[in-house]
Amino acid sequence: MQIGILKEPSDRRVALVPDIVKQLQDWNVKVMVEHDAGAASAISDSDFKDSGAEIAERSVVLQNADMLITITPPSQEVYDLLKPQAVVISSFEPFNRPEVVQELAQRQVTALSLDMIPRITLAQSMDVLSSMASIAGYKAVLLAADYLPRYFPMLTTAAGTIPPAKVLVLGAGVAGLQAIATAKRIGGVVEAFDTRLAAKEEVESLGAKFVMVEGAQDDKEAGGYAVEQTEEYKQKQQQLIREKAEKADVIVTTAQLRGKPAPILVTAETVQKMKPGAVIVDLASSTGGNCELSEDQQVVEAHGVTIIGNSNLAQGVPMHASQLFAKNIMNYLKVFVSEEGELNLDLENEILKSSCIAHDGHAQYAQ
Amino acid sequence: MQIGILKEPSDRRVALVPDIVKQLQDWNVKVMVEHDAGAASAISDSDFKDSGAEIAERSVVLQNADMLITITPPSQEVYDLLKPQAVVISSFEPFNRPEVVQELAQRQVTALSLDMIPRITLAQSMDVLSSMASIAGYKAVLLAADYLPRYFPMLTTAAGTIPPAKVLVLGAGVAGLQAIATAKRIGGVVEAFDTRLAAKEEVESLGAKFVMVEGAQDDKEAGGYAVEQTEEYKQKQQQLIREKAEKADVIVTTAQLRGKPAPILVTAETVQKMKPGAVIVDLASSTGGNCELSEDQQVVEAHGVTIIGNSNLAQGVPMHASQLFAKNIMNYLKVFVSEEGELNLDLENEILKSSCIAHDGHAQYAQ
Amino acid sequence: MEGTTTNLIYLICISLFIIGLKKLSHPDSARTGNLLAAAGMIGAIIVTLLTPLESGANNYGWIAGGMVVGTAIGLTVARKIKMTAMPEMVSLFNGLGGACAMLISIVEFYNHPAGEPLLSGQMITTFFALFVGSISFTGSLVAYGKLDGFLRDSLVLPAPKLINMVLLLVIIALSAYTLMQPQLNFTYVIVILGLSLIYGITFVTPIGGGDMPVVISLLNSFTGIGAALAGLIYGNQVMLVGGILVGASGTILTILMCQAMNRSLINVIIGGFSASGGGTAQSGDEVVKEATYADTAIMLKYAQKVIVVPGYGMAVAQAQHTVHDLEKTLEEEGVGFKYAIHPVAGRMPGHMNVLLAEADVPYPKLLDLDDANKEFASTDVVLVIGANDVVNPAAKTDTASPIYGMPILDVEQAKNVIVLKRSMNPGYAGIQNQLFFGERTRMLFGDAKSSLSKLVEEVNNA
Amino acid sequence: MEGTTTNLIYLICISLFIIGLKKLSHPDSARTGNLLAAAGMIGAIIVTLLTPLESGANNYGWIAGGMVVGTAIGLTVARKIKMTAMPEMVSLFNGLGGACAMLISIVEFYNHPAGEPLLSGQMITTFFALFVGSISFTGSLVAYGKLDGFLRDSLVLPAPKLINMVLLLVIIALSAYTLMQPQLNFTYVIVILGLSLIYGITFVTPIGGGDMPVVISLLNSFTGIGAALAGLIYGNQVMLVGGILVGASGTILTILMCQAMNRSLINVIIGGFSASGGGTAQSGDEVVKEATYADTAIMLKYAQKVIVVPGYGMAVAQAQHTVHDLEKTLEEEGVGFKYAIHPVAGRMPGHMNVLLAEADVPYPKLLDLDDANKEFASTDVVLVIGANDVVNPAAKTDTASPIYGMPILDVEQAKNVIVLKRSMNPGYAGIQNQLFFGERTRMLFGDAKSSLSKLVEEVNNA
Amino acid sequence: MELLLNFISENLTMLYILVFIIFLGTEVISNVPTVLHTPLMSGANAISGVVIIGAIILIRQASADDYPILILGFFGILLAMINVAGGFAVTNRMLEMFKKKKK
Amino acid sequence: MELLLNFISENLTMLYILVFIIFLGTEVISNVPTVLHTPLMSGANAISGVVIIGAIILIRQASADDYPILILGFFGILLAMINVAGGFAVTNRMLEMFKKKKK
Ligand SMILES: NC(=O)c1ccc[n+]([C@@H]2O[C@H](COP(=O)([O-])OP(=O)(O)OC[C@H]3O[C@@H](n4cnc5c(N)ncnc54)[C@H](OP(=O)(O)O)[C@@H]3O)[C@@H](O)[C@H]2O)c1
Ligand SMILES: NC(=O)c1ccc[n+]([C@@H]2O[C@H](COP(=O)([O-])OP(=O)(O)OC[C@H]3O[C@@H](n4cnc5c(N)ncnc54)[C@H](OP(=O)(O)O)[C@@H]3O)[C@@H](O)[C@H]2O)c1
Ligand SMILES: NC(=O)c1ccc[n+]([C@@H]2O[C@H](COP(=O)([O-])OP(=O)(O)OC[C@H]3O[C@@H](n4cnc5c(N)ncnc54)[C@H](O)[C@@H]3O)[C@@H](O)[C@H]2O)c1
Ligand SMILES: NC(=O)c1ccc[n+]([C@@H]2O[C@H](COP(=O)([O-])OP(=O)(O)OC[C@H]3O[C@@H](n4cnc5c(N)ncnc54)[C@H](O)[C@@H]3O)[C@@H](O)[C@H]2O)c1
């Protein structure tokens, strides 16, 4: 089997790394990589070559690939060049863009959507969302520290004492927890908030303080994802977050609701009350943002507050993000590629059933 | 007395902050601040106004100021607008630009150079170099972490284990030590090197490893500054640094020699051998840089290594940098401004003797 | 004069007992202590054999016979039994000592000259010795049976307190009555003997299996008192003093053992309600074994290699600093100490990394999954600290399990596994963990941080 | 019968002594222990006064006189002396006890019936009592003088070992000779008395002032032995047993004290070379006072408020984690614990912040210069850990000093200041620190980390 | 009462010894770490086998044909000897785990 | 030798007591923390004042006009009493610093 890897047009990561390419070869899987695909991740063409991959032009890669793996969903013209019935692996986000499923089905490709891999224990090692979120949470704090006109840790000097930065993390999922850990490391005083009941213990397990709002809805059946909350709860939450935000130097928001726009946690009014120079990093910006004023992929300033809207921060650590991504892919491939390198799509398999969103012209994704 | 504060043309900091302005008023010292001077430090004009300062246009500030305080030395046209015999306080760096002293003398201003304040204990609270270097060291590591395509701390995940970043700090002065501390905080494994014998203990006092090169020259009389080294020593040092550099993910260099170009510690050849994606932050770039390939105020890429040349990183944390700077200034002013706000230049005073480089048309600085 | 020499040597023997006991209470010198005490005993026996008698046939043959056979049996049993069976063996031995005291007093009754007055210190003492020896005898046998498992805890007496009280009163009354008589009625003695033997049984039977060590210690001090009483009968210093010594230290030891279990002695004896409080926690049909802090500490201290498997529970307990303390303490003892970090331990990627770095654990001490799995087989003790799913063998064996297929840390390969958690509650995946019921696994229930502090303390004491 | 009662009560009194001593060796119960021992003593005295005598005029007047005057003097002195003078007072008291034993044996000699044989256990015992009591008497006086300062260490005997050896031999020989005589020659007794008194002086004189506590403890056990010998003379149990008890425990205590000073007892006594080894370190003319771990620990444990001043030395020693341990330990004891962070402590801005954050010290515990200076006056103990320049009062007072004008932490305002550093070496500024010679300052020399671990240990023990 | 006082006065020093030994027994083991509870118990148990001395004296004092006594005494010695020998041996085995490892 | 054995056999129980008390004295204070060395020494010193009992017996046994003995005995009592009273009082003062603070 031949896997094709492209240079991502708008992302610094690359879908496979030399280490994994090497392992795939033991499996009789060949890899063809577009020229310069790893450059932004500090992986040169020769690194790829050394690992056994073939380096080629984009069109050649596409024409030869039985399976195409990309990080961001490929553009339309890619499909034109692909073999018919090729397998395409990417994060298609069908719950945000349901139309994509039909398009893929029409193209006759087999589309496997990484973000649809179920969050079961067995699939943890394939969970791209987790590994990328974890890097994003780290990067979010670094970014905030970088934009912050303040010093992060406490500092007692001959020229006076600087108090430690106050950090508020909203949404304590994978990204949020990593943000908490990183902010604590750099020396911040961290508080966090989440609607999931389990989050309190998790936040405290990192030595941070949990901001408690009474009366959250929780759903154990939601597979680890949060559910929407009642109006009354939202009000209380709004109120508490405003109080905390006014004192915060940095806010990192990560609250997402799968298939729904992200909840607004930091309103425009709240931003107005915040300290000048404060920084908000909104990791939920791609689904509308947790901050009313954030704009996806942009850094805006409002009322003296810097608001960074970016749901794709993992690419800020491209090398290790690529590495984790590639390892996830590798573990995923093990589900449906035999030891001889043959494709073996068993759609009854729990993982494939969820993540295969188009096959043989059929759209598989039902919302 | 009237102090004038300008908006720095090429710096995000501002020379005084509202807190200090308030304190100066108790002293009968009035402050006039250029419109928007604190904007980049998250200090608004109204903040200044609330503290008792007057906000004015640049020219008005200059015409009224008995004393002008700037962070970077003012440009020529500033002097044209100034009162004759006004006092100008800034970091003139006469040892790097000896010509400036004559110019200032010709202008008839009294020029006080902050970087010439002697490094005696009494003057520690006025030591702008230290407070700025300390912020720069912190910022250097944050910047490096930001540019680094790698994750900084160790991370064990379902998608594999990421080893911690290796950090090499060259020059363990104020900035270097802070860089060590910050890198350790974020989770890096840190080694450091310096020629001063005392540095070993100081580095180890932060829990980092010291790289030992035998045979360093040390001079206790140099007032805390390093002295030049023998050729043989430089060779050994070169050799050792190369070995360490090859394994490093991040190098922060801070080695300076007062009045001399900075020593080259990381040669072009060494850079070539470094890991792709590695980052060098050169804090000595303004005096030529410790890395052969670094360019002041620029980020260059060479052999896959990102080299950030910036000796002015403190402005990356403008608000607290301004705060510390202002506090330093305040302490400095206490030396020669009486409680009634009168200027009282006693040139016999140890601190003034060293830091006053031009007075009454005389150049005071002798190299 | 020979009496004086004998008594001087006895004094030396007693001193050896004292020093022996003293040394027995420090781990480093305990072996020496045991040997010293044994030396004291041998000395006492030899001196007793050699001291000239005023009357009597010596009968060395009988003595030699008893000693040779006894020694042979004792040593063989001691050598053969399994390590785990030692407590019941101690109980059995103790019962035999009690039986000896009992036999001696029977003989004393039997020997009692017909004319002599009965109500004397001597006779009272003999009755005491009979009583105490008998209780010690049958009580120890019951304790042995309970520990060995052939007597069930479920064997419950109706109203045990009442029975015991009545028995005790009857024995005292009957003894007093016997003493009041002009002539010794040997039948009464036999009846009292029988009642005492029964009392030993009814005394121990209601007490739960988990409290047996305490009971054995108590019965041991009874045997000591029995020996002392025998010493009083014969005016023999070494028996008297040795017996009292054991009686006193045995009593204290009993109290200390109760304290270590957070119970009072009264509670153990009178209570008798703790039939289920014994070192085991049920879950369905299976039973887990609980570890004690002390045993775990000694296990850790004398291990060559220890691996910690931290999990979410360590994070919840914020026990990372305490783990690091344990690491430092054990490393000073020369124990190799590593951490096995499972990729998904905790609740976020790198959760354990963050915490251990905070506690300043050096990076090279962290093993990842593959390296750790290579090392477990050669590991003496694995400490599982608040981890659960990541060490659940169901991931390998149970295809129906939600975690089936996840790579896990194969801690069962290690010689001993100690699991620190608060309860039998499951972890994130919500499933039971077969590891906890494993042959080599012991549970240490409680908040991980406080458990660890106690372990550090015990290691320092041990 | 009265004898039995007396002896039973004596047994209770002795038990009180034993329990008293036992309790005296634990900080929490020490006061109770002292009171119990005192109760035992009062009991013994009363019983002795009341026990009927076979012969004798009772002479209660004389007894009452001695007791009332003695009690008055003893209590007054005990109440009046300064805390610092207590050890010499103990020495003085001890000497008086020895003198009493001496007087008793003199009376015994005086009372010796003319016809009776001299060479008896009784007489040997009396000689021993005379000797031991005399040494204890004069020896204690010398020790008192040395501690009080009116006897100088410089007072050196030529060849002290030889003198002592010869004296001892003469005393033994003369005693033996006296005993061999058919008739007691009281002159000999007086000579032996005189020689023994001199021996007490020559025995203690060569020993250095710093070792006096050890010597006092030793002399104390001598007095105990003297009392025991007197007990043997009168066949009195309470004196005999009480005396032996003090003799034995005093000897052990002496050995423990030597161990605490890292010396051997032989070394202290025979050596006698340690005239300068006494708790002080010179620097120029001035002398600093050294603290001991134990005293510092007790000071910390019983303080209300402790402030730590960390400096570069804490960083060099990497003692931040250990400081944090101390913090936790003391907080458990209810001690308020804060850190005073000087702006330029260490070698880089924020040096202390970084380290304390690493050790997980919560931010609110850090006081900055101004806040700290407000708090020192109400602080019981300031622990200066490897800081020097930042607590140097020269910055306030000495205009010529290179650090003049720097704001410093005014630690001298606190009730006690303990400075942890390795030597008298100056800090960064290279200047001597007057604080170290201050009235309330004590130095604890050694690497900060190991000093702190020892402190933590001692606090846990205390 | 009379009887008691008499008894005491006869055994006064015995009483002293008793009291001191009780103190001593208490004192000597009061600092035993929990880990040594079982071995210590076992060691103390072996010492309690000192009752064998009684059985020895008893047999030695018996005449050579007093079979009831000889047999009872024989069993006394046998049982106590098992206690002694087995007790010390078991203790020793328990303590084997405390052997210092070579560092 | 004969003399010695005789002496011992006479005082055999005394010897037992002696040995046990030495053990006990050693045992009882062997765990004293360093901070208590001085108070403990002081307390033990006060106990050693038990020698006063001897002086009391001595005076009581003396006849009412045996002035040398009475005077010597008086001083004996005086000195020993200072030792006892002063000793316990000083110890008590030393121990005042160990008073538990109210938490
Ligand atoms: N790492 C990740 O990225 C990630 C993300 C999401 C989910 N997960 C899942 O989380 C699980 C991680 O496994 P794990 O073994 O680390 O944890 P786990 O399976 O959740 O077990 C944690 C155990 O710690 C015990 N515990 C909790 N608090 C404690 C305390 N204070 N003291 C002592 N014990 C305490 C609990 O038992 P008691 O209540 O009886 O004390 C529990 O059984 C895996 O199932 C993994 O799939 C991981
Ligand atoms: N903070 C800054 O930015 C900065 C920068 C440069 C210079 N300085 C200067 O540094 C000084 C800082 O004052 P400081 O009080 O923190 O330090 P210091 O005055 O330098 O004194 C440190 C003391 O710590 C002791 N010490 C060293 N290692 C030790 C160890 N392992 N254990 C125990 N003690 C140890 C040393 O005495 P022993 O050798 O006897 O042990 C020394 O006297 C000031 O003079 C300041 O001006 C500060
Ligand atoms: N297989 C597995 O075991 C596995 C793998 C990965 C993640 N998970 C679990 O799934 C959960 C969520 O993971 P995620 O980070 O991908 O979630 P996510 O990105 O969907 O959401 C991030 C966080 O935002 C929170 N949130 C949602 N609405 C909010 C609101 N109104 N206010 C505040 N917070 C709000 C959510 O509760 C969640 O914690 C975590 O508990 C994680 O541990 C489990
Ligand atoms: N008044 C005071 O007490 C005071 C105030 C501030 C700084 N200082 C001391 O002054 C010293 C230097 O301070 P700085 O940071 O301003 O110095 P700097 O900026 O001049 O130099 C930075 C570091 O580079 C080192 N260096 C020079 N040449 C080198 C080479 N070839 N290789 C490696 N390293 C080299 C120097 O030793 C110095 O440590 C420090 O020790 C600091 O503690 C003292």
mmCIF file of N, CA and C in Angstrom, chain B residues 125-172:
data_model
loop_
_atom_site.group_PDB
_atom_site.id
_atom_site.type_symbol
_atom_site.label_atom_id
_atom_site.label_comp_id
_atom_site.label_asym_id
_atom_site.label_seq_id
_atom_site.Cartn_x
_atom_site.Cartn_y
_atom_site.Cartn_z
ATOM 1 N N SER B 125 19.416 49.464 44.083
ATOM 2 C CA SER B 125 18.023 49.782 43.834
ATOM 3 C C SER B 125 17.858 50.742 42.665
ATOM 4 N N MET B 126 18.987 51.205 42.106
ATOM 5 C CA MET B 126 18.899 52.102 40.935
ATOM 6 C C MET B 126 19.410 51.394 39.699
ATOM 7 N N ASP B 127 19.779 50.111 39.879
ATOM 8 C CA ASP B 127 20.503 49.420 38.827
ATOM 9 C C ASP B 127 19.562 48.982 37.714
ATOM 10 N N VAL B 128 19.417 49.862 36.743
ATOM 11 C CA VAL B 128 18.517 49.568 35.629
ATOM 12 C C VAL B 128 18.996 48.357 34.849
ATOM 13 N N LEU B 129 20.318 48.249 34.720
ATOM 14 C CA LEU B 129 20.852 47.105 33.975
ATOM 15 C C LEU B 129 20.345 45.798 34.572
ATOM 16 N N SER B 130 20.449 45.701 35.900
ATOM 17 C CA SER B 130 20.021 44.462 36.547
ATOM 18 C C SER B 130 18.536 44.221 36.361
ATOM 19 N N SER B 131 17.734 45.233 36.615
ATOM 20 C CA SER B 131 16.301 44.936 36.567
ATOM 21 C C SER B 131 15.873 44.616 35.148
ATOM 22 N N MET B 132 16.477 45.277 34.180
ATOM 23 C CA MET B 132 16.085 44.980 32.806
ATOM 24 C C MET B 132 16.633 43.616 32.373
ATOM 25 N N ALA B 133 17.872 43.327 32.781
ATOM 26 C CA ALA B 133 18.466 42.046 32.399
ATOM 27 C C ALA B 133 17.651 40.896 32.974
ATOM 28 N N SER B 134 17.155 41.119 34.168
ATOM 29 C CA SER B 134 16.410 40.066 34.813
ATOM 30 C C SER B 134 15.139 39.752 34.046
ATOM 31 N N ILE B 135 14.497 40.801 33.546
ATOM 32 C CA ILE B 135 13.295 40.564 32.737
ATOM 33 C C ILE B 135 13.675 39.954 31.391
ATOM 34 N N ALA B 136 14.785 40.426 30.864
ATOM 35 C CA ALA B 136 15.219 39.925 29.555
ATOM 36 C C ALA B 136 15.500 38.428 29.612
ATOM 37 N N GLY B 137 16.128 37.996 30.697
ATOM 38 C CA GLY B 137 16.451 36.579 30.824
ATOM 39 C C GLY B 137 15.201 35.722 30.825
ATOM 40 N N TYR B 138 14.206 36.213 31.528
ATOM 41 C CA TYR B 138 12.923 35.509 31.582
ATOM 42 C C TYR B 138 12.291 35.454 30.199
ATOM 43 N N LYS B 139 12.274 36.628 29.577
ATOM 44 C CA LYS B 139 11.612 36.737 28.277
ATOM 45 C C LYS B 139 12.331 35.899 27.215
ATOM 46 N N ALA B 140 13.637 35.832 27.337
ATOM 47 C CA ALA B 140 14.415 35.090 26.349
ATOM 48 C C ALA B 140 13.952 33.640 26.287
ATOM 49 N N VAL B 141 13.708 33.059 27.466
ATOM 50 C CA VAL B 141 13.295 31.663 27.483
ATOM 51 C C VAL B 141 11.883 31.504 26.941
ATOM 52 N N LEU B 142 11.011 32.435 27.302
ATOM 53 C CA LEU B 142 9.651 32.358 26.771
ATOM 54 C C LEU B 142 9.668 32.443 25.252
ATOM 55 N N LEU B 143 10.503 33.346 24.769
ATOM 56 C CA LEU B 143 10.611 33.542 23.329
ATOM 57 C C LEU B 143 11.130 32.268 22.671
ATOM 58 N N ALA B 144 12.153 31.707 23.276
ATOM 59 C CA ALA B 144 12.727 30.490 22.720
ATOM 60 C C ALA B 144 11.674 29.387 22.694
ATOM 61 N N ALA B 145 10.930 29.267 23.789
ATOM 62 C CA ALA B 145 9.900 28.226 23.848
ATOM 63 C C ALA B 145 8.863 28.453 22.765
ATOM 64 N N ASP B 146 8.641 29.727 22.465
ATOM 65 C CA ASP B 146 7.651 30.070 21.469
ATOM 66 C C ASP B 146 8.128 29.710 20.065
ATOM 67 N N TYR B 147 9.389 29.955 19.807
ATOM 68 C CA TYR B 147 9.924 29.655 18.479
ATOM 69 C C TYR B 147 10.229 28.176 18.304
ATOM 70 N N LEU B 148 10.471 27.507 19.423
ATOM 71 C CA LEU B 148 10.890 26.118 19.361
ATOM 72 C C LEU B 148 9.778 25.253 18.788
ATOM 73 N N PRO B 149 10.064 24.430 17.781
ATOM 74 C CA PRO B 149 9.004 23.551 17.264
ATOM 75 C C PRO B 149 8.735 22.390 18.211
ATOM 76 N N ARG B 150 9.434 22.385 19.332
ATOM 77 C CA ARG B 150 9.281 21.286 20.280
ATOM 78 C C ARG B 150 8.520 21.724 21.514
ATOM 79 N N TYR B 151 8.086 20.702 22.209
ATOM 80 C CA TYR B 151 7.447 20.875 23.500
ATOM 81 C C TYR B 151 8.571 21.028 24.512
ATOM 82 N N PHE B 152 8.407 21.865 25.513
ATOM 83 C CA PHE B 152 9.509 22.108 26.441
ATOM 84 C C PHE B 152 9.633 21.031 27.533
ATOM 85 N N PRO B 153 8.581 20.833 28.333
ATOM 86 C CA PRO B 153 8.746 19.836 29.402
ATOM 87 C C PRO B 153 8.614 18.418 28.883
ATOM 88 N N MET B 154 8.935 17.468 29.727
ATOM 89 C CA MET B 154 8.742 16.066 29.381
ATOM 90 C C MET B 154 7.252 15.784 29.359
ATOM 91 N N LEU B 155 6.837 14.874 28.488
ATOM 92 C CA LEU B 155 5.414 14.593 28.356
ATOM 93 C C LEU B 155 5.233 13.137 27.961
ATOM 94 N N THR B 156 4.574 12.389 28.814
ATOM 95 C CA THR B 156 4.294 10.985 28.505
ATOM 96 C C THR B 156 2.829 10.871 28.140
ATOM 97 N N THR B 157 2.531 10.492 26.911
ATOM 98 C CA THR B 157 1.134 10.419 26.492
ATOM 99 C C THR B 157 0.886 9.110 25.781
ATOM 100 N N ALA B 158 -0.382 8.886 25.485
ATOM 101 C CA ALA B 158 -0.750 7.680 24.764
ATOM 102 C C ALA B 158 -0.098 7.658 23.390
ATOM 103 N N ALA B 159 0.302 8.817 22.888
ATOM 104 C CA ALA B 159 0.921 8.873 21.567
ATOM 105 C C ALA B 159 2.434 9.012 21.704
ATOM 106 N N GLY B 160 2.993 8.472 22.745
ATOM 107 C CA GLY B 160 4.445 8.469 22.870
ATOM 108 C C GLY B 160 4.948 9.470 23.898
ATOM 109 N N THR B 161 6.257 9.345 24.171
ATOM 110 C CA THR B 161 6.866 10.190 25.189
ATOM 111 C C THR B 161 7.736 11.258 24.538
ATOM 112 N N ILE B 162 7.575 12.484 24.988
ATOM 113 C CA ILE B 162 8.403 13.577 24.489
ATOM 114 C C ILE B 162 9.450 13.886 25.550
ATOM 115 N N PRO B 163 10.732 13.878 25.178
ATOM 116 C CA PRO B 163 11.763 14.167 26.184
ATOM 117 C C PRO B 163 11.793 15.660 26.487
ATOM 118 N N PRO B 164 12.303 16.041 27.650
ATOM 119 C CA PRO B 164 12.362 17.461 27.974
ATOM 120 C C PRO B 164 13.382 18.177 27.098
ATOM 121 N N ALA B 165 13.158 19.466 26.874
ATOM 122 C CA ALA B 165 14.073 20.259 26.059
ATOM 123 C C ALA B 165 15.380 20.470 26.829
ATOM 124 N N LYS B 166 16.486 20.453 26.094
ATOM 125 C CA LYS B 166 17.777 20.729 26.700
ATOM 126 C C LYS B 166 18.124 22.186 26.457
ATOM 127 N N VAL B 167 18.445 22.875 27.526
ATOM 128 C CA VAL B 167 18.705 24.302 27.413
ATOM 129 C C VAL B 167 20.139 24.580 27.827
ATOM 130 N N LEU B 168 20.827 25.386 27.048
ATOM 131 C CA LEU B 168 22.192 25.774 27.380
ATOM 132 C C LEU B 168 22.218 27.290 27.540
ATOM 133 N N VAL B 169 22.655 27.742 28.691
ATOM 134 C CA VAL B 169 22.727 29.181 28.933
ATOM 135 C C VAL B 169 24.193 29.579 28.983
ATOM 136 N N LEU B 170 24.568 30.504 28.141
ATOM 137 C CA LEU B 170 25.967 30.944 28.115
ATOM 138 C C LEU B 170 26.029 32.341 28.721
ATOM 139 N N GLY B 171 26.817 32.463 29.755
ATOM 140 C CA GLY B 171 26.861 33.734 30.477
ATOM 141 C C GLY B 171 25.828 33.700 31.584
ATOM 142 N N ALA B 172 26.299 33.554 32.819
ATOM 143 C CA ALA B 172 25.353 33.417 33.929
ATOM 144 C C ALA B 172 25.359 34.665 34.782
#
